[in-house]
Short mmCIF file of C-alpha atoms in Angstrom, two decimals:
data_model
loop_
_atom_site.label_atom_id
_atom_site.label_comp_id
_atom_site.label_asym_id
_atom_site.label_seq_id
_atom_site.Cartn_x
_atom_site.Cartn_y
_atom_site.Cartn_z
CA UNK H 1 -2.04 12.39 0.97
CA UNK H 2 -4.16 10.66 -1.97
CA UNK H 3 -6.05 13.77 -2.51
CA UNK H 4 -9.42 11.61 -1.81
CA UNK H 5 -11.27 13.35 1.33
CA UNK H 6 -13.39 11.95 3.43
CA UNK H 7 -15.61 13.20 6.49
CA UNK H 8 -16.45 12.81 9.47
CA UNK H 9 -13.70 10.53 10.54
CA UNK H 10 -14.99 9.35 12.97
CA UNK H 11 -18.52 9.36 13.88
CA UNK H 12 -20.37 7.69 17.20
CA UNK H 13 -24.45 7.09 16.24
CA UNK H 14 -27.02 4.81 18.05
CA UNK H 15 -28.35 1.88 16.44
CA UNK H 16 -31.15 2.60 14.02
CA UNK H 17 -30.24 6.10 13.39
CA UNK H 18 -28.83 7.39 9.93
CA UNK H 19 -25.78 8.78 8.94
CA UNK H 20 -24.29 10.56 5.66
CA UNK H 21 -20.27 9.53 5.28
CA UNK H 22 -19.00 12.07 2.96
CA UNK H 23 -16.43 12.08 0.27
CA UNK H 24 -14.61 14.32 -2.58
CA UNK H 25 -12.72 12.36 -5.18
CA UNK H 26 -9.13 13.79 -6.17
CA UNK H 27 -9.24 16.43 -8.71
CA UNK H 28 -10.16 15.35 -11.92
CA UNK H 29 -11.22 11.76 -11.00
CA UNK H 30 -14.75 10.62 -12.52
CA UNK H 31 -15.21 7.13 -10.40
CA UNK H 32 -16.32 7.34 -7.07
CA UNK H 33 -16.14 3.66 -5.43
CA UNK H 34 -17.17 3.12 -1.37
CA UNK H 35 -15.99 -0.34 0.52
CA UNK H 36 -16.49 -1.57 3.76
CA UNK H 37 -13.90 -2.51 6.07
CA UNK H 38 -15.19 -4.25 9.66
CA UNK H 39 -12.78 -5.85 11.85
CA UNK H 40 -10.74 -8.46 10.70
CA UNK H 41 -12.00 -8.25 7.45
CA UNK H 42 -11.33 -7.37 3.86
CA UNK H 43 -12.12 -4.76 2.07
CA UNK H 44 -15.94 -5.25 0.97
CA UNK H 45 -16.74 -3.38 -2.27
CA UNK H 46 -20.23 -1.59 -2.04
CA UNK H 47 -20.98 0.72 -5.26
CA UNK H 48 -19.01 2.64 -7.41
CA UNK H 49 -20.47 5.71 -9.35
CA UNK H 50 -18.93 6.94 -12.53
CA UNK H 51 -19.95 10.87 -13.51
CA UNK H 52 -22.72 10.61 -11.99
CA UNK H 53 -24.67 6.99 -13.11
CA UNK H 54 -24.33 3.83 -10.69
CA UNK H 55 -21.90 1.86 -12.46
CA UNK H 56 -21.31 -1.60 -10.36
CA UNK H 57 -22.74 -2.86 -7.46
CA UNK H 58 -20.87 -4.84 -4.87
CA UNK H 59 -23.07 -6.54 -1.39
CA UNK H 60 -24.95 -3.00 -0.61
CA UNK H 61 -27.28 -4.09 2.07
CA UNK H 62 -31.09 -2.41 1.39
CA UNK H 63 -30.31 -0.40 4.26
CA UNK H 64 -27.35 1.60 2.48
CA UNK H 65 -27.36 3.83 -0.39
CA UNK H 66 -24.95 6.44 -2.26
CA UNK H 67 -24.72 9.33 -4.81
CA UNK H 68 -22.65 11.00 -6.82
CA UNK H 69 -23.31 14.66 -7.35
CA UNK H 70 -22.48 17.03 -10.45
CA UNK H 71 -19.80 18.32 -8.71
CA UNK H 72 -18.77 14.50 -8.40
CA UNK H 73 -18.76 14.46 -4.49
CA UNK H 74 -20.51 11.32 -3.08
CA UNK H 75 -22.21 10.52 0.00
CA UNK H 76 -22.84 7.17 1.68
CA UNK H 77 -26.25 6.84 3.36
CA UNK H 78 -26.59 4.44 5.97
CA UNK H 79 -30.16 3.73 7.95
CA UNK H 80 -31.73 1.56 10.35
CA UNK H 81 -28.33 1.46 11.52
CA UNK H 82 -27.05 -1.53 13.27
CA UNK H 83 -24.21 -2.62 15.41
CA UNK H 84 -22.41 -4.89 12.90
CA UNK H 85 -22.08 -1.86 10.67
CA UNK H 86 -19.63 -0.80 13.03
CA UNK H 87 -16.83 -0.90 10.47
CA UNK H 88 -14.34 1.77 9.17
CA UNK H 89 -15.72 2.94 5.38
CA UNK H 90 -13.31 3.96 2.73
CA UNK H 91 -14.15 6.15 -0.59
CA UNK H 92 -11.89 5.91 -3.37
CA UNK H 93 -12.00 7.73 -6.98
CA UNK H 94 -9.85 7.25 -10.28
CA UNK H 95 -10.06 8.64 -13.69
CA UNK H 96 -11.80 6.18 -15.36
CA UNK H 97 -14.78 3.83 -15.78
CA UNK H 98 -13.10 1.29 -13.90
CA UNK H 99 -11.22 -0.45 -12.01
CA UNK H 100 -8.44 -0.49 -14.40
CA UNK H 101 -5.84 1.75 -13.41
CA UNK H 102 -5.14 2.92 -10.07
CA UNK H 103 -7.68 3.66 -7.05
CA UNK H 104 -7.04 6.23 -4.57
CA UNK H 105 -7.89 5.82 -1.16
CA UNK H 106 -9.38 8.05 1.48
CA UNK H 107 -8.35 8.01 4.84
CA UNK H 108 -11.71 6.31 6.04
CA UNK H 109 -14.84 6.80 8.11
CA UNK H 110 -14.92 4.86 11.40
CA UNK H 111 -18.36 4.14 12.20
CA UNK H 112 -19.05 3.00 15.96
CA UNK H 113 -22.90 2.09 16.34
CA UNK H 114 -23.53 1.63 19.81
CA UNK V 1 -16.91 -16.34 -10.25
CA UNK V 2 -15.07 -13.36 -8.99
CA UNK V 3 -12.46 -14.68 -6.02
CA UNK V 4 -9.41 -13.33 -4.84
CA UNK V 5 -7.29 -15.04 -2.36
CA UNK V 6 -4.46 -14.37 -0.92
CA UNK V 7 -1.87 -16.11 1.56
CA UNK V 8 -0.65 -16.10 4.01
CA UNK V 9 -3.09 -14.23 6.47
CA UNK V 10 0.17 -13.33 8.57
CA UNK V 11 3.66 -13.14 8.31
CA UNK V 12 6.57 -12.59 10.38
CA UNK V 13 10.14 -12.02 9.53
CA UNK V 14 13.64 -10.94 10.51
CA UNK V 15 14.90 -7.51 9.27
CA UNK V 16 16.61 -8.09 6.11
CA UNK V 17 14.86 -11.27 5.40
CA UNK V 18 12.51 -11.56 1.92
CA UNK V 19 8.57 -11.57 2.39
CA UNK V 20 6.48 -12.84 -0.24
CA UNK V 21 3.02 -13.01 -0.30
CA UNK V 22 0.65 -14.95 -2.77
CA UNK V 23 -2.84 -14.77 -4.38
CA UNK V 24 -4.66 -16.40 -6.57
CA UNK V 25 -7.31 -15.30 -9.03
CA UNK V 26 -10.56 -16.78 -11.21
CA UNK V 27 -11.89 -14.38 -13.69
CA UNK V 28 -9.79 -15.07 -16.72
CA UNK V 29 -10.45 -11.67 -17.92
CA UNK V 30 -8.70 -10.06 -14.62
CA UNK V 31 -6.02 -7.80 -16.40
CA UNK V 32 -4.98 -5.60 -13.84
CA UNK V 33 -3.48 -6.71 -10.55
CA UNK V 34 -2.75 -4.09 -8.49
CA UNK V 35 -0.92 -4.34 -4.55
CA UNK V 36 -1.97 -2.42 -1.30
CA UNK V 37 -0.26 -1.30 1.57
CA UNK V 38 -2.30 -0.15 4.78
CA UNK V 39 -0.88 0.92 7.83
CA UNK V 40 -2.64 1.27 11.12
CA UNK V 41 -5.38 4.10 10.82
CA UNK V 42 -4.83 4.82 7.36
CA UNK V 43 -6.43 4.32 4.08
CA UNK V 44 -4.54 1.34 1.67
CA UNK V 45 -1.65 2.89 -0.28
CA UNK V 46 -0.86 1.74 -3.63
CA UNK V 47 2.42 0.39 -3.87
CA UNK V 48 2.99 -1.34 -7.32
CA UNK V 49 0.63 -2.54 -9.56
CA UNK V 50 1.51 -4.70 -13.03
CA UNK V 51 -0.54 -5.28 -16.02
CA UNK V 52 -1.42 -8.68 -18.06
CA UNK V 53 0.75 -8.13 -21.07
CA UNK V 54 4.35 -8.65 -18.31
CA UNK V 55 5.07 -10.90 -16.27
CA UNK V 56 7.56 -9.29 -13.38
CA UNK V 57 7.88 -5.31 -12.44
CA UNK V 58 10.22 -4.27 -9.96
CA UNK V 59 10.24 -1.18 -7.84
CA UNK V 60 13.43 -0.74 -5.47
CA UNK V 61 13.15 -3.33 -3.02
CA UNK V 62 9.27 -4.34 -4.47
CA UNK V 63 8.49 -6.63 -7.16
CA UNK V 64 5.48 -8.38 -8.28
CA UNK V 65 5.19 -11.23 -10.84
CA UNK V 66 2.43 -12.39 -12.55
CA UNK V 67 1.40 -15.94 -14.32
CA UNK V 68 -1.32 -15.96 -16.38
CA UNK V 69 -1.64 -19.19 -16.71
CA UNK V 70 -1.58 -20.62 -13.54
CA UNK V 71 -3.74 -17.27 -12.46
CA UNK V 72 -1.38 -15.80 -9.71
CA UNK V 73 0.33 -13.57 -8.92
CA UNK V 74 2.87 -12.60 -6.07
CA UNK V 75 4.34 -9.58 -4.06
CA UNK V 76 8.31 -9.87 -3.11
CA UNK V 77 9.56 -7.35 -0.63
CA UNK V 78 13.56 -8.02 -0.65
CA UNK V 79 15.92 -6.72 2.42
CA UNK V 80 12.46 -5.84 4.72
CA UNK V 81 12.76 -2.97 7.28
CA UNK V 82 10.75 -2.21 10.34
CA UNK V 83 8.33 0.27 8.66
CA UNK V 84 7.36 -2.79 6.23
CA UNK V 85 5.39 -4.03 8.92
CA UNK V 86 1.39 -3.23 7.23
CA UNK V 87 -1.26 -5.03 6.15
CA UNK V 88 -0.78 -5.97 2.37
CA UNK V 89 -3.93 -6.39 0.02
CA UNK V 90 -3.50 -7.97 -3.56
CA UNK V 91 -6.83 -7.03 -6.03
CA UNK V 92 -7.89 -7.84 -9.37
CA UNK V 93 -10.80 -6.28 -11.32
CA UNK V 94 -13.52 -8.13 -12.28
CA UNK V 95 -15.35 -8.65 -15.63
CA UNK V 96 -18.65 -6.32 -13.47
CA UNK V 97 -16.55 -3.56 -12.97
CA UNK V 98 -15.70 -4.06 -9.23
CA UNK V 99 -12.07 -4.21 -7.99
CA UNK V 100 -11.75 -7.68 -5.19
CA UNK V 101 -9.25 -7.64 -2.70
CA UNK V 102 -7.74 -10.21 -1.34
CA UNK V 103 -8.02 -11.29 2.52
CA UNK V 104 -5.30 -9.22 3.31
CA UNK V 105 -1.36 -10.48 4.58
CA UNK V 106 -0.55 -8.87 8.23
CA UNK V 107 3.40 -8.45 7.58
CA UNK V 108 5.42 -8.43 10.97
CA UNK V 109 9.18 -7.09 10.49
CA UNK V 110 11.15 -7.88 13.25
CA UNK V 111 14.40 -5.80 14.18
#
């Protein structure tokens, strides 16, 4: 168990409906980073959010957004959905401002869009 | 530019045999180079990572080495088992702030 929790886990919507993918970073963890896993592929950074302030920006379509909140939970928002976001979405967290030293994983949010 | 890849996509040995997998990076300022393991379902595990300033770390049957000059940098799993079978991600950070994965290596142990 990282300690990184995500919900739903799995979550069924129609195409251009919205959905909120939620996560809580491991105790004590300031950075809040989302990625995008679809079939076959990598792992697609999308944002990452450091107490609170967007700090990077990965390929984020329009259609996507995220937040951190003061108690340093984050949601995904996804709109207009559409069937190639099918994908499974991970959150991660770690102490610092970066990517320099490790990133937990969640266990992921599999988005079907049917 | 910001690039990680990583080879090969798959890989299949016997039980006991050595796996090694391979990637490559571009952003000279990539100090951090940290390896993933991700099993079916799951979120990827962290499973060594090793820094700019050494060039080999070894944990138990896991070691990665690094060359800074030639910008790669390489996972070794010595006397694989069954339960090594996972899909393996290399990353570096990048000079933005983001963290780029490799492709990912689909390790197959065989018993």
């Amino acid at each position: 168990d990282s300690g990184v929790t995500q919900t739903p886990k799995h979550l069924i919507t129609a195409t251009g409906q919205r959905v909120t993918l939620r996560c809580s970073p491991r105790s004590g963890d300031l950075s809040v980073y989302w990625y995008q896993q679809s079939l076959d592929q990598g792992l697609q950074f999308l944002i990452q959010y450091y107490n609170g302030e967007e700090r990077a920006k990965g390929n984020i379509l329009e259609r996507f957004s995220a937040q951190q909140f003061p108690d340093l939970h984050s949601e995904l928002n996804l709109s207009s959905l559409e069937l190639g976001d099918s994908a499974l979405y991970f959150c991660a967290s770690n102490v610092g401002q970066g990517p320099g030293n490790t990133i937990y994983f969640g266990e992921g949010s599999w988005l079907t869009v049917v | 530019g910001e690039n990680v890849e990583q080879h090969p996509s798959t890989l299949s040995v016997q039980e006991g045999d050595s796996a090694v997998i391979k990637c490559t990076y571009s952003d000279s300022a990539s100090n951090y180079f940290p390896w993933y393991k991700q099993e079916l379902g799951k979120g990827p595990q962290l499973i060594i990572d090793i820094r700019s300033n050494v060039g080999e770390k070894k944990d138990q049957r896991i070691a990665v080495t690094l060359n800074k000059t030639a910008k790669h940098f390489s996972l070794h799993i010595t006397e694989t088992q069954p339960e090594d079978s996972a899909v393996y991600f290399c990353a570096g950070p990048s000079n933005t702030g983001k963290l780029i994965f490799g492709q990912g290596t689909t390790l197959q142990v065989k018993p």
